Tab-separated table of N, CA and C in Angstrom:
chain	number	residue	atom	x	y	z
A	1	MET	N	2.878	1.086	-20.204
A	1	MET	CA	2.185	1.859	-19.240
A	1	MET	C	1.348	1.002	-18.247
A	2	SER	N	1.494	1.353	-16.950
A	2	SER	CA	0.941	0.516	-15.900
A	2	SER	C	-0.533	0.785	-15.855
A	3	ASP	N	-1.418	-0.186	-15.474
A	3	ASP	CA	-2.738	-0.286	-15.434
A	3	ASP	C	-3.192	0.405	-13.977
A	4	ARG	N	-2.282	0.287	-12.890
A	4	ARG	CA	-2.653	0.752	-11.740
A	4	ARG	C	-1.239	0.782	-10.822
A	5	THR	N	-1.324	1.795	-9.953
A	5	THR	CA	-0.047	1.835	-8.920
A	5	THR	C	-0.498	0.980	-7.655
A	6	VAL	N	0.308	0.259	-7.264
A	6	VAL	CA	0.195	-0.586	-6.126
A	6	VAL	C	1.377	-0.491	-5.118
A	7	PHE	N	0.804	-0.013	-3.895
A	7	PHE	CA	1.746	0.247	-2.805
A	7	PHE	C	2.047	-0.905	-1.928
A	8	PHE	N	3.015	-1.313	-1.327
A	8	PHE	CA	3.257	-2.290	-0.560
A	8	PHE	C	3.783	-1.601	0.736
A	9	VAL	N	3.064	-1.455	1.713
A	9	VAL	CA	3.426	-0.706	2.956
A	9	VAL	C	3.572	-1.715	4.047
A	10	SER	N	4.933	-1.639	4.777
A	10	SER	CA	5.103	-2.670	5.852
A	10	SER	C	6.075	-1.916	7.169
A	11	ASP	N	5.794	-2.355	8.242
A	11	ASP	CA	6.564	-1.978	9.434
A	11	ASP	C	7.805	-2.709	9.472
A	12	SER	N	8.069	-3.464	8.447
A	12	SER	CA	9.393	-4.391	8.282
A	12	SER	C	9.828	-4.303	7.092
A	13	THR	N	10.420	-5.418	6.440
A	13	THR	CA	11.003	-5.373	5.018
A	13	THR	C	10.141	-5.092	3.988
A	14	GLY	N	8.744	-5.509	4.054
A	14	GLY	CA	7.894	-5.433	3.151
A	14	GLY	C	7.745	-6.873	2.211
A	15	ILE	N	8.641	-7.653	2.543
A	15	ILE	CA	8.490	-8.876	1.681
A	15	ILE	C	7.330	-9.641	1.774
A	16	THR	N	6.779	-9.779	2.886
A	16	THR	CA	5.492	-10.533	3.093
A	16	THR	C	4.247	-9.733	2.254
A	17	ALA	N	4.112	-8.393	2.508
A	17	ALA	CA	3.144	-7.821	1.781
A	17	ALA	C	3.277	-7.749	0.168
A	18	GLU	N	4.383	-7.752	-0.147
A	18	GLU	CA	4.798	-7.816	-1.609
A	18	GLU	C	4.512	-9.101	-2.143
A	19	THR	N	4.865	-10.150	-1.551
A	19	THR	CA	4.583	-11.565	-1.959
A	19	THR	C	2.985	-11.862	-2.083
A	20	PHE	N	2.314	-11.633	-0.866
A	20	PHE	CA	1.034	-11.886	-0.854
A	20	PHE	C	0.226	-11.083	-1.836
A	21	GLY	N	0.652	-9.705	-1.896
A	21	GLY	CA	-0.094	-8.918	-2.899
A	21	GLY	C	0.154	-9.422	-4.478
A	22	ASN	N	1.524	-9.711	-4.555
A	22	ASN	CA	1.772	-10.085	-6.082
A	22	ASN	C	0.923	-11.487	-6.324
A	23	SER	N	0.653	-12.408	-5.333
A	23	SER	CA	-0.177	-13.554	-5.695
A	23	SER	C	-1.492	-13.245	-5.978
A	24	ILE	N	-2.065	-12.119	-5.318
A	24	ILE	CA	-3.356	-11.666	-5.719
A	24	ILE	C	-3.368	-11.015	-6.998
A	25	LEU	N	-2.477	-10.146	-7.099
A	25	LEU	CA	-2.430	-9.394	-8.445
A	25	LEU	C	-2.212	-10.307	-9.881
A	26	ASN	N	-1.610	-11.506	-9.652
A	26	ASN	CA	-1.343	-12.328	-10.701
A	26	ASN	C	-2.757	-12.860	-11.111
A	27	GLN	N	-3.711	-12.731	-10.547
A	27	GLN	CA	-4.924	-13.321	-10.885
A	27	GLN	C	-5.825	-12.490	-11.960
A	28	PHE	N	-5.273	-11.267	-12.269
A	28	PHE	CA	-5.727	-10.114	-12.880
A	28	PHE	C	-4.845	-9.836	-13.996
A	29	SER	N	-5.405	-9.371	-15.086
A	29	SER	CA	-4.480	-9.058	-16.400
A	29	SER	C	-4.343	-7.563	-16.236
A	30	ILE	N	-3.483	-7.190	-15.166
A	30	ILE	CA	-3.149	-5.725	-15.189
A	30	ILE	C	-1.527	-5.809	-15.078
A	31	LYS	N	-1.004	-4.644	-15.428
A	31	LYS	CA	0.397	-4.426	-15.309
A	31	LYS	C	0.573	-3.290	-14.262
A	32	PRO	N	0.737	-3.611	-12.827
A	32	PRO	CA	0.784	-2.547	-11.930
A	32	PRO	C	2.176	-2.002	-11.725
A	33	ARG	N	2.223	-0.823	-11.307
A	33	ARG	CA	3.489	-0.061	-11.030
A	33	ARG	C	3.677	-0.473	-9.554
A	34	HIS	N	4.800	-1.118	-9.150
A	34	HIS	CA	4.953	-1.492	-7.783
A	34	HIS	C	5.930	-0.386	-7.159
A	35	ILE	N	5.342	-0.037	-5.924
A	35	ILE	CA	6.197	0.802	-5.060
A	35	ILE	C	6.247	0.240	-3.659
A	36	ARG	N	7.346	-0.055	-3.262
A	36	ARG	CA	7.526	-0.770	-1.811
A	36	ARG	C	7.935	0.283	-0.813
A	37	ARG	N	7.265	0.303	0.256
A	37	ARG	CA	7.520	1.165	1.354
A	37	ARG	C	7.838	0.418	2.659
A	38	PRO	N	8.954	0.041	2.953
A	38	PRO	CA	9.205	-0.614	3.967
A	38	PRO	C	9.697	0.029	5.382
A	39	PHE	N	9.524	-0.524	6.461
A	39	PHE	CA	10.023	0.165	7.707
A	39	PHE	C	9.126	1.367	8.018
A	40	VAL	N	7.789	1.251	7.791
A	40	VAL	CA	6.844	2.322	8.166
A	40	VAL	C	6.362	2.025	9.415
A	41	ASP	N	7.039	2.419	10.597
A	41	ASP	CA	6.982	2.049	11.749
A	41	ASP	C	6.717	3.196	12.876
A	42	SER	N	6.216	4.341	12.354
A	42	SER	CA	5.719	5.366	13.205
A	42	SER	C	4.687	6.176	12.444
A	43	VAL	N	3.982	6.945	13.231
A	43	VAL	CA	2.833	7.774	12.641
A	43	VAL	C	3.503	8.771	11.686
A	44	GLU	N	4.619	9.291	11.935
A	44	GLU	CA	5.343	10.252	11.188
A	44	GLU	C	5.593	9.590	9.708
A	45	LYS	N	6.186	8.281	9.684
A	45	LYS	CA	6.451	7.880	8.504
A	45	LYS	C	5.235	7.469	7.776
A	46	ALA	N	4.227	7.058	8.358
A	46	ALA	CA	2.941	6.713	7.624
A	46	ALA	C	2.239	7.874	7.134
A	47	VAL	N	2.488	8.884	7.781
A	47	VAL	CA	1.813	10.241	7.073
A	47	VAL	C	2.510	10.526	5.989
A	48	GLN	N	3.782	10.412	5.862
A	48	GLN	CA	4.487	10.498	4.584
A	48	GLN	C	4.068	9.773	3.428
A	49	VAL	N	3.884	8.308	3.776
A	49	VAL	CA	3.423	7.425	2.730
A	49	VAL	C	2.149	7.524	2.343
A	50	VAL	N	1.269	8.084	3.321
A	50	VAL	CA	-0.124	8.614	2.943
A	50	VAL	C	-0.325	9.727	1.934
A	51	GLN	N	0.661	10.743	2.145
A	51	GLN	CA	0.692	11.898	1.332
A	51	GLN	C	1.045	11.173	-0.128
A	52	GLU	N	1.972	10.290	-0.130
A	52	GLU	CA	2.480	9.767	-1.579
A	52	GLU	C	1.156	8.887	-2.183
A	53	ILE	N	0.704	8.174	-1.336
A	53	ILE	CA	-0.578	7.364	-1.813
A	53	ILE	C	-1.669	8.354	-2.244
A	54	ASN	N	-2.017	9.451	-1.659
A	54	ASN	CA	-2.887	10.281	-2.066
A	54	ASN	C	-2.596	11.117	-3.287
A	55	ALA	N	-1.399	11.525	-3.351
A	55	ALA	CA	-0.849	12.268	-4.442
A	55	ALA	C	-1.084	11.461	-5.616
A	56	THR	N	-0.678	9.914	-5.561
A	56	THR	CA	-0.750	9.133	-6.748
A	56	THR	C	-2.143	9.046	-7.184
A	57	THR	N	-2.973	8.780	-6.248
A	57	THR	CA	-4.487	8.515	-6.637
A	57	THR	C	-4.927	9.670	-7.324
A	58	GLN	N	-4.677	10.918	-6.833
A	58	GLN	CA	-5.188	12.052	-7.486
A	58	GLN	C	-4.780	12.288	-8.776
A	59	ALA	N	-3.355	12.132	-8.853
A	59	ALA	CA	-2.648	12.318	-10.314
A	59	ALA	C	-3.288	11.360	-11.173
A	60	GLU	N	-3.585	9.996	-11.009
A	60	GLU	CA	-3.962	8.869	-11.748
A	60	GLU	C	-5.421	9.002	-11.962
A	61	GLY	N	-6.164	9.601	-11.128
A	61	GLY	CA	-7.751	9.734	-11.090
A	61	GLY	C	-8.299	8.279	-10.884
A	62	ARG	N	-7.670	7.397	-10.088
A	62	ARG	CA	-8.132	6.355	-9.604
A	62	ARG	C	-7.358	5.789	-8.390
A	63	ARG	N	-8.195	5.033	-7.540
A	63	ARG	CA	-7.523	4.723	-6.208
A	63	ARG	C	-6.373	3.828	-6.438
A	64	ALA	N	-5.150	4.095	-5.717
A	64	ALA	CA	-3.973	3.336	-5.718
A	64	ALA	C	-4.329	1.963	-4.909
A	65	ILE	N	-3.904	0.820	-5.129
A	65	ILE	CA	-4.052	-0.442	-4.336
A	65	ILE	C	-2.979	-0.265	-3.073
A	66	VAL	N	-3.107	-0.623	-2.044
A	66	VAL	CA	-2.282	-0.614	-0.898
A	66	VAL	C	-2.341	-2.002	-0.215
A	67	PHE	N	-1.395	-2.774	-0.400
A	67	PHE	CA	-1.372	-3.906	0.567
A	67	PHE	C	-0.337	-3.620	1.664
A	68	THR	N	-0.810	-3.869	2.910
A	68	THR	CA	-0.108	-3.569	4.066
A	68	THR	C	0.173	-4.773	4.982
A	69	THR	N	1.061	-4.841	5.869
A	69	THR	CA	1.297	-5.743	6.809
A	69	THR	C	1.583	-5.134	8.220
A	70	VAL	N	1.224	-3.771	8.382
A	70	VAL	CA	1.588	-2.925	9.529
A	70	VAL	C	0.773	-3.353	10.662
A	71	ILE	N	1.619	-3.709	11.791
A	71	ILE	CA	1.018	-4.233	12.894
A	71	ILE	C	0.333	-3.119	14.135
A	72	ASN	N	1.136	-2.202	14.081
A	72	ASN	CA	0.967	-1.031	15.158
A	72	ASN	C	-0.436	-0.310	14.641
A	73	PRO	N	-1.464	-0.530	15.648
A	73	PRO	CA	-2.885	-0.080	15.265
A	73	PRO	C	-2.851	1.446	14.888
A	74	GLU	N	-2.019	2.199	15.685
A	74	GLU	CA	-1.969	3.766	15.424
A	74	GLU	C	-1.414	4.128	14.132
A	75	VAL	N	-0.235	3.295	13.531
A	75	VAL	CA	0.214	3.454	12.420
A	75	VAL	C	-0.610	3.056	11.332
A	76	LEU	N	-1.211	1.692	11.436
A	76	LEU	CA	-2.286	1.323	10.510
A	76	LEU	C	-3.291	2.094	10.254
A	77	ALA	N	-3.864	2.948	11.400
A	77	ALA	CA	-4.919	3.764	11.107
A	77	ALA	C	-4.794	4.838	10.177
A	78	VAL	N	-3.455	5.368	10.214
A	78	VAL	CA	-3.183	6.430	9.375
A	78	VAL	C	-3.080	5.909	7.875
A	79	VAL	N	-2.346	4.645	7.756
A	79	VAL	CA	-2.368	4.270	6.373
A	79	VAL	C	-3.829	3.881	5.765
A	80	GLU	N	-4.742	3.508	6.756
A	80	GLU	CA	-6.122	3.150	6.407
A	80	GLU	C	-6.935	4.341	6.041
A	81	GLY	N	-6.574	5.711	6.459
A	81	GLY	CA	-7.068	6.866	6.161
A	81	GLY	C	-6.686	7.492	4.797
A	82	SER	N	-5.851	6.693	3.931
A	82	SER	CA	-5.539	7.243	2.977
A	82	SER	C	-6.622	7.127	1.899
A	83	LEU	N	-6.322	7.723	0.614
A	83	LEU	CA	-7.505	7.556	-0.567
A	83	LEU	C	-7.304	6.280	-1.260
A	84	GLY	N	-6.358	5.424	-0.836
A	84	GLY	CA	-6.178	4.198	-1.632
A	84	GLY	C	-6.920	3.293	-1.162
A	85	LEU	N	-7.185	2.006	-1.808
A	85	LEU	CA	-7.809	0.875	-1.518
A	85	LEU	C	-6.925	-0.006	-0.605
A	86	VAL	N	-7.129	-0.017	0.651
A	86	VAL	CA	-6.127	-0.432	1.620
A	86	VAL	C	-6.612	-1.921	2.083
A	87	LEU	N	-5.642	-2.995	1.646
A	87	LEU	CA	-6.085	-4.403	1.924
A	87	LEU	C	-4.923	-4.638	3.125
A	88	ASP	N	-5.471	-4.850	4.185
A	88	ASP	CA	-4.633	-5.264	5.380
A	88	ASP	C	-4.378	-6.738	5.336
A	89	MET	N	-3.273	-7.381	5.084
A	89	MET	CA	-3.031	-8.753	5.047
A	89	MET	C	-3.395	-9.514	6.355
A	90	PHE	N	-3.444	-8.683	7.358
A	90	PHE	CA	-3.646	-9.570	8.661
A	90	PHE	C	-5.066	-9.377	9.212
A	91	GLU	N	-5.963	-8.435	8.443
A	91	GLU	CA	-7.323	-8.125	8.814
A	91	GLU	C	-8.356	-8.563	7.821
A	92	THR	N	-7.800	-8.229	6.535
A	92	THR	CA	-8.706	-8.245	5.408
A	92	THR	C	-9.162	-9.915	5.032
């Protein structure tokens, strides 16, 4: 069973977000469930991902961790509005 659900959200392939996120997660003794959401390059796609993040957070009773490399400020604002713990690789 995973200790925590981790989302990797990107407006491109998601490789950078996942690589960086994994390097941070390896510092802790948790077994995360990885969910990659690449090509989130519109507000509409971001809303769908946020719904998934929020549903996961509510179902598990704890905040999902969200690593993101989204550049577009409007799309990023939607992701940051989720219930998850959002770590923006370019701002955090």
